[in-house]
mmCIF file of C-alpha atoms in Angstrom:
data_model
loop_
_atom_site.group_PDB
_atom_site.id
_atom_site.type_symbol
_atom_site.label_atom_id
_atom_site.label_comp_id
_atom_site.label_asym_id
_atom_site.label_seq_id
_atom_site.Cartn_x
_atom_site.Cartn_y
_atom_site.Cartn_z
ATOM 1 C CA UNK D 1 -80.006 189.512 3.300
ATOM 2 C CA UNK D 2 -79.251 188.393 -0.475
ATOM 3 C CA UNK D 3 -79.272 192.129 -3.011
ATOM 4 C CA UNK D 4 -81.108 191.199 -6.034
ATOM 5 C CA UNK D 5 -79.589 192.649 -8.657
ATOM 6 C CA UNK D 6 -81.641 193.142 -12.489
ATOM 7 C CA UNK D 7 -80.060 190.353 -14.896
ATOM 8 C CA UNK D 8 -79.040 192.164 -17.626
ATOM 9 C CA UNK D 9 -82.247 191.659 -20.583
ATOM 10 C CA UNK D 10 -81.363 188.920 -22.988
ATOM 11 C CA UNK D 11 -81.543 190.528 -26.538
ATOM 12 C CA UNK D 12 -81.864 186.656 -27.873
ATOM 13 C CA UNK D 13 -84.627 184.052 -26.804
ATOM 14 C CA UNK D 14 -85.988 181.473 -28.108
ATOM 15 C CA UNK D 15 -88.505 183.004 -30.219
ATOM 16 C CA UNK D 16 -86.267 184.857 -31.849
ATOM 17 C CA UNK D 17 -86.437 184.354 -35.973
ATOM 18 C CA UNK D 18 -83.190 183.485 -37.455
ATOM 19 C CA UNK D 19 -82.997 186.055 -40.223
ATOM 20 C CA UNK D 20 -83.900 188.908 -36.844
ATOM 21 C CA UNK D 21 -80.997 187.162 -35.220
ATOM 22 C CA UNK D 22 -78.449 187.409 -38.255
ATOM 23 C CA UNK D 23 -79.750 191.592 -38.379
ATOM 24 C CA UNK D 24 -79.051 192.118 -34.254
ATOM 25 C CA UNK D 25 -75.927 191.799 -34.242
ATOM 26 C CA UNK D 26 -72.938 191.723 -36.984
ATOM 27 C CA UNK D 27 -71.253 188.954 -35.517
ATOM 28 C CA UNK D 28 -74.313 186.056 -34.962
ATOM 29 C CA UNK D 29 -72.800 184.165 -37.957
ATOM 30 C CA UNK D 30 -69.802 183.583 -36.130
ATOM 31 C CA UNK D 31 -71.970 181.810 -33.388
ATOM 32 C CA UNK D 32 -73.814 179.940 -35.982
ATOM 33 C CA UNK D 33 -70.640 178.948 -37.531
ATOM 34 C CA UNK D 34 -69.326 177.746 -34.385
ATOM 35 C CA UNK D 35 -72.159 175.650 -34.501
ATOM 36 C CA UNK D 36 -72.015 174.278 -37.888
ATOM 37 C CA UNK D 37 -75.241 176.468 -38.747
ATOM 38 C CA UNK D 38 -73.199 178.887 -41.408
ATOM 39 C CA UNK D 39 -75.840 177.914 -43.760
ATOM 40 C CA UNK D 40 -78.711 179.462 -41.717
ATOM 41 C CA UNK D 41 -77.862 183.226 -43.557
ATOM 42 C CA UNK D 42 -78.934 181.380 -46.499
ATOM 43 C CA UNK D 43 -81.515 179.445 -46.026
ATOM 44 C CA UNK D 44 -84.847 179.562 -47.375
ATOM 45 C CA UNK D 45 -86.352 179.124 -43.525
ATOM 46 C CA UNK D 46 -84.104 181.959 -41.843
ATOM 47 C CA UNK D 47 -87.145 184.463 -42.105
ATOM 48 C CA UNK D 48 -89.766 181.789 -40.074
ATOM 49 C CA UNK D 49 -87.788 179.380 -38.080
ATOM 50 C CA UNK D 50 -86.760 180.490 -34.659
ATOM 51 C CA UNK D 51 -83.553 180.091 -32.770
ATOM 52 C CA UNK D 52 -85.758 177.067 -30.546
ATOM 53 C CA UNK D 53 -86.697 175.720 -33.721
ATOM 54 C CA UNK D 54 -83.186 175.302 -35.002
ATOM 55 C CA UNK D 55 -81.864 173.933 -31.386
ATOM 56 C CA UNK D 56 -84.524 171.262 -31.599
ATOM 57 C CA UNK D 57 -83.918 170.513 -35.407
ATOM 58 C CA UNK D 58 -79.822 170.630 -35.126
ATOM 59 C CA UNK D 59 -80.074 168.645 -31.597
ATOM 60 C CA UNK D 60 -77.805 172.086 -29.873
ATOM 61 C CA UNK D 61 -78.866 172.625 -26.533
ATOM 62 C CA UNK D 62 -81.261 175.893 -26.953
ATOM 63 C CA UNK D 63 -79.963 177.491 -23.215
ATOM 64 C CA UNK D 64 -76.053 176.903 -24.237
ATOM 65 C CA UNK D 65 -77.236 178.681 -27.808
ATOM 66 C CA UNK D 66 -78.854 181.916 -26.436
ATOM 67 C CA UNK D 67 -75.975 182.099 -23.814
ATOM 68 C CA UNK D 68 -73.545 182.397 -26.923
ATOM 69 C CA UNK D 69 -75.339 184.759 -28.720
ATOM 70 C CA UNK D 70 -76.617 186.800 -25.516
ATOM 71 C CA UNK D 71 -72.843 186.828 -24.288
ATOM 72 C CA UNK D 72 -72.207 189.353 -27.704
ATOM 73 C CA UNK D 73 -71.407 192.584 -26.606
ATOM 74 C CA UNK D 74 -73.735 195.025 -27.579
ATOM 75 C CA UNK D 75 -73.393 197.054 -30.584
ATOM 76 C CA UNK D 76 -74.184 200.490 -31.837
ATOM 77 C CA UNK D 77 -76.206 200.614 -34.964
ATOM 78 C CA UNK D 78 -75.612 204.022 -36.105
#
């Protein structure tokens, strides 16, 4: 018998807007960099286009994306 164990919640999905994206966590430019995306913190669509949107647009494979920025270690905003 196989224990299921709970997949830790992804924080990122495709839905995800850009600009919420760059405010989760302070090290998602470093992704998009990686990426050749360090122009998304300034661009006129970060507060509408979603992290699928930008995959599709920039030809990155969306799963490999969210994997990057899911794999972040989670921060404390306090």
């Amino acid at each position: 018998m196989r224990l299921m164990v709970p997949e830790k919640s992804s924080r990122f999905v495709p839905s995800t807007v850009v600009a919420e994206a760059l405010g989760m966590h302070p090290k998602v430019r470093w992704v998009f960099a990686a990426y050749h995306l360090s122009g998304c913190s300034g661009c006129e669509r970060s507060g509408d286009e979603t992290l699928e949107e930008v995959a599709e647009g920039y030809g990155i494979p969306l799963e490999r994306l969210l994997g990057d920025l899911n794999a972040l270690p989670e921060t404390s905003h306090g």
